[in-house]
């Protein structure tokens, strides 16, 4: 599935990840990869179903749920109650306050809860620390800035991300 995704053959990647999930439903990251492949293939309804299952199955007491938090917060994911994810994301940031994914997950959960000013702080820090081209932080930050009535900042954040050639997790620039 990963090879197909890297070759931009997202239908084939989706098929492989779905089969892998059938063979081993407990494999970490497979559902996340499946959801990303579905979104990249333009299969929005399937993506929403996969996201819904991810959110339904999350155990807020477990710390291995960073991928669930990230995928659940992606644009296009179904609406859900982010409250159970907040303690997990907060704990992850407390453990490693420089982890871009943890900061993004916490900012995304706060965004979903309508706590935009708090979300903005965590997302701004994630953007500042991000050195990879594979992060959702600037996109969440831009959405948060827009919600806070700062459209000029939001536009600047998106433009900076595009100039840096940051990509959505689906591989789409």
Short mmCIF file of N, CA and C in Angstrom, two decimals:
data_model
loop_
_atom_site.label_atom_id
_atom_site.label_comp_id
_atom_site.label_asym_id
_atom_site.label_seq_id
_atom_site.Cartn_x
_atom_site.Cartn_y
_atom_site.Cartn_z
N UNK A 1 0.81 -1.19 0.00
CA UNK A 1 0.00 0.00 0.00
C UNK A 1 0.85 1.26 0.00
N UNK A 2 1.90 1.23 0.80
CA UNK A 2 2.77 2.41 0.87
C UNK A 2 3.43 2.68 -0.46
N UNK A 3 3.90 1.64 -1.11
CA UNK A 3 4.55 1.79 -2.42
C UNK A 3 3.56 2.39 -3.42
N UNK A 4 2.35 1.86 -3.47
CA UNK A 4 1.35 2.42 -4.39
C UNK A 4 1.07 3.88 -4.07
N UNK A 5 0.98 4.22 -2.78
CA UNK A 5 0.72 5.62 -2.40
C UNK A 5 1.86 6.52 -2.86
N UNK A 6 3.09 6.05 -2.71
CA UNK A 6 4.24 6.84 -3.15
C UNK A 6 4.26 7.02 -4.66
N UNK A 7 3.64 6.09 -5.38
CA UNK A 7 3.55 6.18 -6.84
C UNK A 7 2.28 6.91 -7.30
N UNK A 8 1.56 7.48 -6.32
CA UNK A 8 0.30 8.19 -6.58
C UNK A 8 -0.78 7.29 -7.18
N UNK A 9 -0.71 6.00 -6.88
CA UNK A 9 -1.73 5.04 -7.31
C UNK A 9 -2.61 4.75 -6.10
N UNK A 10 -3.47 5.73 -5.78
CA UNK A 10 -4.19 5.70 -4.51
C UNK A 10 -5.31 4.66 -4.46
N UNK A 11 -5.90 4.32 -5.61
CA UNK A 11 -6.91 3.25 -5.61
C UNK A 11 -6.26 1.93 -5.22
N UNK A 12 -5.09 1.64 -5.79
CA UNK A 12 -4.38 0.41 -5.45
C UNK A 12 -3.92 0.44 -4.00
N UNK A 13 -3.45 1.61 -3.53
CA UNK A 13 -3.03 1.74 -2.14
C UNK A 13 -4.19 1.47 -1.20
N UNK A 14 -5.35 2.04 -1.54
CA UNK A 14 -6.54 1.83 -0.71
C UNK A 14 -6.88 0.34 -0.62
N UNK A 15 -6.83 -0.34 -1.75
CA UNK A 15 -7.13 -1.77 -1.78
C UNK A 15 -6.16 -2.56 -0.90
N UNK A 16 -4.88 -2.24 -0.99
CA UNK A 16 -3.87 -2.95 -0.18
C UNK A 16 -4.05 -2.68 1.31
N UNK A 17 -4.28 -1.43 1.67
CA UNK A 17 -4.46 -1.11 3.09
C UNK A 17 -5.73 -1.75 3.64
N UNK A 18 -6.79 -1.80 2.83
CA UNK A 18 -8.03 -2.43 3.26
C UNK A 18 -7.81 -3.93 3.50
N UNK A 19 -7.06 -4.57 2.60
CA UNK A 19 -6.76 -6.00 2.75
C UNK A 19 -5.88 -6.23 3.99
N UNK A 20 -4.89 -5.37 4.18
CA UNK A 20 -4.01 -5.49 5.35
C UNK A 20 -4.81 -5.35 6.64
N UNK A 21 -5.78 -4.47 6.64
CA UNK A 21 -6.62 -4.26 7.81
C UNK A 21 -7.49 -5.48 8.09
N UNK A 22 -7.96 -6.13 7.02
CA UNK A 22 -8.73 -7.36 7.19
C UNK A 22 -7.87 -8.46 7.80
N UNK A 23 -6.63 -8.57 7.33
CA UNK A 23 -5.73 -9.61 7.80
C UNK A 23 -5.24 -9.37 9.23
N UNK A 24 -5.05 -8.10 9.57
CA UNK A 24 -4.56 -7.76 10.91
C UNK A 24 -5.20 -6.46 11.37
N UNK A 25 -6.40 -6.54 11.94
CA UNK A 25 -7.13 -5.33 12.32
C UNK A 25 -6.46 -4.54 13.45
N UNK A 26 -5.51 -5.12 14.14
CA UNK A 26 -4.86 -4.44 15.27
C UNK A 26 -3.55 -3.76 14.90
N UNK A 27 -3.18 -3.78 13.64
CA UNK A 27 -1.90 -3.18 13.23
C UNK A 27 -1.99 -1.67 13.28
N UNK A 28 -1.14 -1.07 14.11
CA UNK A 28 -1.13 0.38 14.25
C UNK A 28 -0.80 1.05 12.92
N UNK A 29 -1.52 2.09 12.62
CA UNK A 29 -1.23 2.91 11.45
C UNK A 29 -1.94 2.48 10.18
N UNK A 30 -2.44 1.26 10.10
CA UNK A 30 -3.07 0.80 8.86
C UNK A 30 -4.35 1.55 8.57
N UNK A 31 -5.17 1.76 9.59
CA UNK A 31 -6.41 2.52 9.38
C UNK A 31 -6.10 3.94 8.95
N UNK A 32 -5.09 4.53 9.57
CA UNK A 32 -4.66 5.88 9.20
C UNK A 32 -4.24 5.92 7.73
N UNK A 33 -3.40 4.95 7.33
CA UNK A 33 -2.95 4.89 5.94
C UNK A 33 -4.11 4.67 4.99
N UNK A 34 -5.05 3.82 5.39
CA UNK A 34 -6.24 3.57 4.58
C UNK A 34 -7.02 4.86 4.39
N UNK A 35 -7.24 5.59 5.47
CA UNK A 35 -8.00 6.84 5.38
C UNK A 35 -7.29 7.85 4.46
N UNK A 36 -5.98 7.96 4.59
CA UNK A 36 -5.23 8.88 3.73
C UNK A 36 -5.34 8.48 2.26
N UNK A 37 -5.23 7.18 1.99
CA UNK A 37 -5.34 6.70 0.61
C UNK A 37 -6.74 6.96 0.06
N UNK A 38 -7.76 6.74 0.88
CA UNK A 38 -9.14 6.98 0.45
C UNK A 38 -9.34 8.45 0.10
N UNK A 39 -8.82 9.33 0.94
CA UNK A 39 -8.98 10.76 0.69
C UNK A 39 -8.24 11.16 -0.59
N UNK A 40 -7.02 10.66 -0.75
CA UNK A 40 -6.24 10.98 -1.94
C UNK A 40 -6.89 10.44 -3.21
N UNK A 41 -7.57 9.30 -3.10
CA UNK A 41 -8.25 8.71 -4.25
C UNK A 41 -9.57 9.41 -4.56
N UNK A 42 -9.96 10.31 -3.68
CA UNK A 42 -11.22 11.02 -3.88
C UNK A 42 -12.43 10.25 -3.40
N UNK A 43 -12.20 9.25 -2.57
CA UNK A 43 -13.29 8.43 -2.04
C UNK A 43 -13.71 8.99 -0.68
N UNK A 44 -14.38 10.14 -0.72
CA UNK A 44 -14.68 10.88 0.50
C UNK A 44 -15.59 10.11 1.44
N UNK A 45 -16.59 9.44 0.90
CA UNK A 45 -17.52 8.71 1.75
C UNK A 45 -16.81 7.57 2.49
N UNK A 46 -15.96 6.84 1.79
CA UNK A 46 -15.21 5.77 2.42
C UNK A 46 -14.26 6.34 3.49
N UNK A 47 -13.63 7.47 3.16
CA UNK A 47 -12.76 8.16 4.11
C UNK A 47 -13.52 8.49 5.40
N UNK A 48 -14.74 9.02 5.24
CA UNK A 48 -15.54 9.38 6.42
C UNK A 48 -15.89 8.14 7.26
N UNK A 49 -16.20 7.04 6.60
CA UNK A 49 -16.52 5.80 7.33
C UNK A 49 -15.29 5.33 8.12
N UNK A 50 -14.12 5.33 7.47
CA UNK A 50 -12.89 4.91 8.14
C UNK A 50 -12.59 5.83 9.32
N UNK A 51 -12.74 7.14 9.14
CA UNK A 51 -12.51 8.08 10.24
C UNK A 51 -13.47 7.82 11.38
N UNK A 52 -14.72 7.57 11.05
CA UNK A 52 -15.71 7.29 12.08
C UNK A 52 -15.34 6.07 12.90
N UNK A 53 -14.87 5.02 12.23
CA UNK A 53 -14.44 3.81 12.94
C UNK A 53 -13.23 4.10 13.82
N UNK A 54 -12.30 4.88 13.31
CA UNK A 54 -11.11 5.23 14.10
C UNK A 54 -11.51 5.95 15.37
N UNK A 55 -12.38 6.91 15.26
CA UNK A 55 -12.81 7.70 16.42
C UNK A 55 -13.59 6.83 17.40
N UNK A 56 -14.47 5.97 16.88
CA UNK A 56 -15.27 5.10 17.75
C UNK A 56 -14.39 4.14 18.55
N UNK A 57 -13.27 3.73 17.96
CA UNK A 57 -12.44 2.71 18.59
C UNK A 57 -11.34 3.29 19.47
N UNK A 58 -11.16 4.60 19.48
CA UNK A 58 -10.06 5.19 20.23
C UNK A 58 -10.28 5.01 21.73
N UNK A 59 -9.20 4.66 22.41
CA UNK A 59 -9.22 4.55 23.87
C UNK A 59 -8.48 5.77 24.40
N UNK A 60 -9.20 6.72 25.00
CA UNK A 60 -8.56 7.95 25.46
C UNK A 60 -7.46 7.74 26.49
N UNK A 61 -7.40 6.56 27.08
CA UNK A 61 -6.38 6.30 28.09
C UNK A 61 -5.06 5.84 27.47
N UNK A 62 -5.09 5.48 26.20
CA UNK A 62 -3.88 5.01 25.54
C UNK A 62 -3.19 6.16 24.82
N UNK A 63 -1.86 6.14 24.88
CA UNK A 63 -1.08 7.22 24.27
C UNK A 63 -0.72 6.93 22.81
N UNK A 64 -1.01 5.74 22.33
CA UNK A 64 -0.64 5.40 20.96
C UNK A 64 -1.65 5.86 19.94
N UNK A 65 -2.48 6.82 20.30
CA UNK A 65 -3.58 7.23 19.42
C UNK A 65 -3.31 8.52 18.66
N UNK A 66 -2.05 8.90 18.51
CA UNK A 66 -1.72 10.16 17.82
C UNK A 66 -2.25 10.15 16.39
N UNK A 67 -2.14 9.02 15.69
CA UNK A 67 -2.64 8.96 14.32
C UNK A 67 -4.15 9.12 14.27
N UNK A 68 -4.84 8.55 15.25
CA UNK A 68 -6.30 8.68 15.31
C UNK A 68 -6.68 10.14 15.50
N UNK A 69 -5.99 10.81 16.41
CA UNK A 69 -6.29 12.21 16.66
C UNK A 69 -6.04 13.04 15.41
N UNK A 70 -4.92 12.78 14.75
CA UNK A 70 -4.59 13.55 13.54
C UNK A 70 -5.60 13.31 12.42
N UNK A 71 -5.92 12.05 12.16
CA UNK A 71 -6.83 11.75 11.05
C UNK A 71 -8.23 12.23 11.37
N UNK A 72 -8.63 12.13 12.63
CA UNK A 72 -9.97 12.56 13.01
C UNK A 72 -10.15 14.06 12.85
N UNK A 73 -9.06 14.79 12.88
CA UNK A 73 -9.12 16.24 12.75
C UNK A 73 -8.93 16.73 11.31
N UNK A 74 -8.66 15.82 10.39
CA UNK A 74 -8.43 16.25 9.01
C UNK A 74 -9.70 16.85 8.43
N UNK A 75 -9.54 17.87 7.60
CA UNK A 75 -10.71 18.41 6.90
C UNK A 75 -11.41 17.31 6.13
N UNK A 76 -12.71 17.26 6.22
CA UNK A 76 -13.49 16.23 5.54
C UNK A 76 -13.88 15.10 6.46
N UNK A 77 -13.22 14.99 7.60
CA UNK A 77 -13.57 13.93 8.56
C UNK A 77 -14.94 14.25 9.15
N UNK A 78 -15.67 13.23 9.55
CA UNK A 78 -16.99 13.49 10.12
C UNK A 78 -16.86 14.21 11.47
N UNK A 79 -17.90 14.95 11.81
CA UNK A 79 -17.90 15.64 13.10
C UNK A 79 -18.00 14.61 14.22
N UNK A 80 -17.31 14.88 15.32
CA UNK A 80 -17.31 13.97 16.45
C UNK A 80 -17.04 14.77 17.71
N UNK A 81 -17.24 14.14 18.84
CA UNK A 81 -16.96 14.78 20.12
C UNK A 81 -15.47 14.63 20.41
N UNK A 82 -14.74 15.71 20.35
CA UNK A 82 -13.29 15.67 20.55
C UNK A 82 -12.90 15.66 22.02
N UNK A 83 -13.85 15.82 22.91
CA UNK A 83 -13.54 15.89 24.35
C UNK A 83 -12.71 14.70 24.86
N UNK A 84 -13.05 13.44 24.49
CA UNK A 84 -12.25 12.32 25.00
C UNK A 84 -10.80 12.33 24.50
N UNK A 85 -10.55 12.99 23.36
CA UNK A 85 -9.20 13.01 22.81
C UNK A 85 -8.33 14.07 23.47
N UNK A 86 -8.95 15.06 24.08
CA UNK A 86 -8.21 16.18 24.65
C UNK A 86 -7.21 15.75 25.74
N UNK A 87 -7.59 14.90 26.70
CA UNK A 87 -6.59 14.49 27.72
C UNK A 87 -5.41 13.73 27.12
N UNK A 88 -5.67 12.93 26.09
CA UNK A 88 -4.59 12.18 25.45
C UNK A 88 -3.62 13.14 24.79
N UNK A 89 -4.16 14.06 23.99
CA UNK A 89 -3.32 15.02 23.28
C UNK A 89 -2.56 15.91 24.26
N UNK A 90 -3.23 16.34 25.32
CA UNK A 90 -2.58 17.18 26.34
C UNK A 90 -1.43 16.44 27.00
N UNK A 91 -1.65 15.17 27.31
CA UNK A 91 -0.61 14.35 27.93
C UNK A 91 0.58 14.16 27.00
N UNK A 92 0.30 13.96 25.71
CA UNK A 92 1.38 13.78 24.73
C UNK A 92 2.24 15.04 24.65
N UNK A 93 1.61 16.21 24.68
CA UNK A 93 2.36 17.46 24.61
C UNK A 93 3.15 17.66 25.91
N UNK A 94 2.55 17.29 27.02
CA UNK A 94 3.25 17.42 28.31
C UNK A 94 4.50 16.55 28.30
N UNK A 95 4.41 15.34 27.73
CA UNK A 95 5.55 14.42 27.68
C UNK A 95 6.65 14.93 26.75
N UNK A 96 6.26 15.54 25.64
CA UNK A 96 7.24 16.06 24.68
C UNK A 96 6.69 17.33 24.05
N UNK A 97 6.98 18.47 24.66
CA UNK A 97 6.41 19.74 24.17
C UNK A 97 7.00 20.22 22.85
N UNK A 98 7.93 19.47 22.27
CA UNK A 98 8.49 19.86 20.98
C UNK A 98 8.06 18.92 19.85
N UNK A 99 7.17 17.97 20.14
CA UNK A 99 6.73 17.03 19.13
C UNK A 99 5.65 17.68 18.26
N UNK A 100 5.96 17.88 17.00
CA UNK A 100 5.07 18.59 16.08
C UNK A 100 3.72 17.87 15.95
N UNK A 101 3.74 16.54 15.85
CA UNK A 101 2.48 15.80 15.71
C UNK A 101 1.61 15.94 16.95
N UNK A 102 2.23 15.90 18.13
CA UNK A 102 1.47 16.04 19.38
C UNK A 102 0.87 17.43 19.49
N UNK A 103 1.66 18.45 19.17
CA UNK A 103 1.16 19.82 19.21
C UNK A 103 0.02 20.01 18.21
N UNK A 104 0.17 19.42 17.02
CA UNK A 104 -0.87 19.51 16.00
C UNK A 104 -2.13 18.79 16.45
N UNK A 105 -1.96 17.61 17.06
CA UNK A 105 -3.11 16.85 17.55
C UNK A 105 -3.86 17.64 18.62
N UNK A 106 -3.12 18.23 19.55
CA UNK A 106 -3.77 19.02 20.60
C UNK A 106 -4.45 20.24 20.01
N UNK A 107 -3.77 20.93 19.13
CA UNK A 107 -4.38 22.10 18.47
C UNK A 107 -5.62 21.72 17.69
N UNK A 108 -5.57 20.57 17.00
CA UNK A 108 -6.73 20.10 16.24
C UNK A 108 -7.91 19.75 17.13
N UNK A 109 -7.62 19.10 18.26
CA UNK A 109 -8.70 18.75 19.20
C UNK A 109 -9.32 20.02 19.78
N UNK A 110 -8.47 20.99 20.16
CA UNK A 110 -8.98 22.26 20.69
C UNK A 110 -9.80 23.00 19.63
N UNK A 111 -9.34 22.94 18.37
CA UNK A 111 -10.09 23.55 17.27
C UNK A 111 -11.48 22.94 17.17
N UNK A 112 -11.54 21.60 17.20
CA UNK A 112 -12.83 20.89 17.11
C UNK A 112 -13.76 21.27 18.25
N UNK A 113 -13.18 21.62 19.42
CA UNK A 113 -13.99 21.99 20.58
C UNK A 113 -14.33 23.48 20.59
N UNK A 114 -13.87 24.20 19.57
CA UNK A 114 -14.18 25.63 19.49
C UNK A 114 -13.29 26.50 20.36
N UNK A 115 -12.21 25.94 20.88
CA UNK A 115 -11.28 26.69 21.73
C UNK A 115 -10.15 27.23 20.86
N UNK A 116 -10.52 28.18 20.00
CA UNK A 116 -9.63 28.62 18.92
C UNK A 116 -8.37 29.33 19.41
N UNK A 117 -8.48 30.16 20.43
CA UNK A 117 -7.29 30.88 20.91
C UNK A 117 -6.28 29.90 21.49
N UNK A 118 -6.74 28.94 22.27
CA UNK A 118 -5.83 27.91 22.81
C UNK A 118 -5.23 27.09 21.66
N UNK A 119 -6.06 26.73 20.71
CA UNK A 119 -5.58 25.95 19.56
C UNK A 119 -4.50 26.71 18.82
N UNK A 120 -4.71 28.01 18.62
CA UNK A 120 -3.77 28.83 17.88
C UNK A 120 -2.37 28.77 18.49
N UNK A 121 -2.27 28.83 19.81
CA UNK A 121 -0.96 28.79 20.46
C UNK A 121 -0.20 27.50 20.19
N UNK A 122 -0.88 26.38 20.31
CA UNK A 122 -0.23 25.08 20.08
C UNK A 122 0.12 24.90 18.61
N UNK A 123 -0.77 25.33 17.74
CA UNK A 123 -0.53 25.17 16.30
C UNK A 123 0.60 26.09 15.82
N UNK A 124 0.65 27.30 16.35
CA UNK A 124 1.73 28.22 15.98
C UNK A 124 3.08 27.64 16.39
N UNK A 125 3.13 27.02 17.57
CA UNK A 125 4.37 26.40 18.03
C UNK A 125 4.73 25.22 17.13
N UNK A 126 3.73 24.43 16.73
CA UNK A 126 3.98 23.30 15.83
C UNK A 126 4.55 23.78 14.50
N UNK A 127 3.98 24.85 13.96
CA UNK A 127 4.47 25.40 12.69
C UNK A 127 5.91 25.87 12.84
N UNK A 128 6.18 26.53 13.96
CA UNK A 128 7.53 27.04 14.22
C UNK A 128 8.56 25.91 14.30
N UNK A 129 8.16 24.79 14.92
CA UNK A 129 9.08 23.66 15.12
C UNK A 129 9.18 22.72 13.92
N UNK A 130 8.19 22.75 13.04
CA UNK A 130 8.12 21.78 11.94
C UNK A 130 9.29 21.98 10.99
N UNK A 131 9.99 20.89 10.74
CA UNK A 131 11.06 20.94 9.75
C UNK A 131 10.82 19.91 8.64
N UNK A 132 9.70 19.22 8.75
CA UNK A 132 9.37 18.24 7.72
C UNK A 132 8.34 18.84 6.76
N UNK A 133 8.20 18.21 5.62
CA UNK A 133 7.25 18.69 4.63
C UNK A 133 5.90 18.00 4.76
N UNK A 134 5.72 17.28 5.84
CA UNK A 134 4.56 16.43 6.01
C UNK A 134 3.89 16.76 7.32
N UNK A 135 3.16 17.86 7.35
CA UNK A 135 2.50 18.26 8.59
C UNK A 135 1.20 18.99 8.28
N UNK A 136 0.24 18.79 9.14
CA UNK A 136 -1.04 19.49 9.02
C UNK A 136 -1.06 20.80 9.78
N UNK A 137 -0.03 21.06 10.58
CA UNK A 137 -0.02 22.21 11.49
C UNK A 137 -0.38 23.54 10.80
N UNK A 138 0.25 23.90 9.67
CA UNK A 138 -0.09 25.20 9.10
C UNK A 138 -1.53 25.28 8.59
N UNK A 139 -2.07 24.18 8.15
CA UNK A 139 -3.44 24.19 7.65
C UNK A 139 -4.43 24.36 8.80
N UNK A 140 -4.18 23.65 9.92
CA UNK A 140 -5.02 23.85 11.09
C UNK A 140 -4.85 25.26 11.64
N UNK A 141 -3.63 25.77 11.63
CA UNK A 141 -3.39 27.13 12.11
C UNK A 141 -4.16 28.13 11.26
N UNK A 142 -4.12 27.97 9.96
CA UNK A 142 -4.85 28.88 9.08
C UNK A 142 -6.36 28.82 9.33
N UNK A 143 -6.90 27.62 9.51
CA UNK A 143 -8.34 27.49 9.80
C UNK A 143 -8.67 28.17 11.13
N UNK A 144 -7.77 28.02 12.11
CA UNK A 144 -7.98 28.63 13.42
C UNK A 144 -7.92 30.15 13.31
N UNK A 145 -6.94 30.65 12.58
CA UNK A 145 -6.83 32.10 12.40
C UNK A 145 -8.08 32.65 11.72
N UNK A 146 -8.59 31.92 10.75
CA UNK A 146 -9.81 32.33 10.07
C UNK A 146 -10.98 32.40 11.05
N UNK A 147 -11.11 31.38 11.90
CA UNK A 147 -12.19 31.35 12.90
C UNK A 147 -12.06 32.49 13.91
N UNK A 148 -10.83 32.93 14.15
CA UNK A 148 -10.59 34.03 15.09
C UNK A 148 -10.76 35.39 14.43
N UNK A 149 -11.18 35.39 13.15
CA UNK A 149 -11.41 36.65 12.44
C UNK A 149 -10.13 37.30 11.96
N UNK A 150 -9.15 36.49 11.65
CA UNK A 150 -7.85 37.00 11.18
C UNK A 150 -7.55 36.44 9.79
N UNK A 151 -8.34 36.82 8.80
CA UNK A 151 -8.18 36.22 7.47
C UNK A 151 -6.84 36.56 6.81
N UNK A 152 -6.28 37.72 7.11
CA UNK A 152 -4.99 38.08 6.51
C UNK A 152 -3.90 37.15 7.03
N UNK A 153 -3.92 36.88 8.36
CA UNK A 153 -2.96 35.94 8.94
C UNK A 153 -3.15 34.54 8.36
N UNK A 154 -4.41 34.14 8.20
CA UNK A 154 -4.71 32.81 7.67
C UNK A 154 -4.15 32.66 6.25
N UNK A 155 -4.37 33.68 5.45
CA UNK A 155 -3.87 33.64 4.07
C UNK A 155 -2.34 33.58 4.05
N UNK A 156 -1.70 34.35 4.91
CA UNK A 156 -0.24 34.36 4.98
C UNK A 156 0.29 32.98 5.41
N UNK A 157 -0.39 32.35 6.38
CA UNK A 157 0.03 31.02 6.85
C UNK A 157 -0.05 30.00 5.72
N UNK A 158 -1.14 30.03 4.96
CA UNK A 158 -1.30 29.09 3.84
C UNK A 158 -0.24 29.36 2.77
N UNK A 159 -0.01 30.63 2.46
CA UNK A 159 0.99 30.96 1.44
C UNK A 159 2.38 30.51 1.85
N UNK A 160 2.72 30.68 3.14
CA UNK A 160 4.03 30.22 3.62
C UNK A 160 4.14 28.70 3.52
N UNK A 161 3.06 28.00 3.84
CA UNK A 161 3.08 26.54 3.74
C UNK A 161 3.25 26.10 2.30
N UNK A 162 2.56 26.77 1.40
CA UNK A 162 2.68 26.41 -0.01
C UNK A 162 4.07 26.73 -0.55
N UNK A 163 4.64 27.85 -0.13
CA UNK A 163 5.99 28.21 -0.55
C UNK A 163 7.02 27.21 -0.04
N UNK A 164 6.77 26.69 1.17
CA UNK A 164 7.67 25.69 1.74
C UNK A 164 7.39 24.30 1.16
N UNK A 165 6.38 24.23 0.30
CA UNK A 165 5.97 22.98 -0.35
C UNK A 165 5.56 21.93 0.67
N UNK A 166 4.92 22.37 1.75
CA UNK A 166 4.37 21.42 2.71
C UNK A 166 3.24 20.68 2.06
N UNK A 167 3.03 19.44 2.45
CA UNK A 167 2.03 18.60 1.82
C UNK A 167 1.03 18.10 2.84
N UNK A 168 -0.18 17.85 2.35
CA UNK A 168 -1.17 17.14 3.16
C UNK A 168 -0.65 15.72 3.34
N UNK A 169 -1.09 15.02 4.38
CA UNK A 169 -0.63 13.63 4.59
C UNK A 169 -0.99 12.70 3.45
N UNK A 170 -1.88 13.08 2.58
CA UNK A 170 -2.24 12.23 1.46
C UNK A 170 -1.20 12.29 0.35
N UNK A 171 -0.25 13.20 0.48
CA UNK A 171 0.74 13.38 -0.57
C UNK A 171 0.33 14.44 -1.56
N UNK A 172 -0.86 14.99 -1.40
CA UNK A 172 -1.31 16.04 -2.29
C UNK A 172 -0.75 17.37 -1.81
N UNK A 173 -0.10 18.11 -2.68
CA UNK A 173 0.48 19.40 -2.28
C UNK A 173 -0.55 20.48 -2.25
#
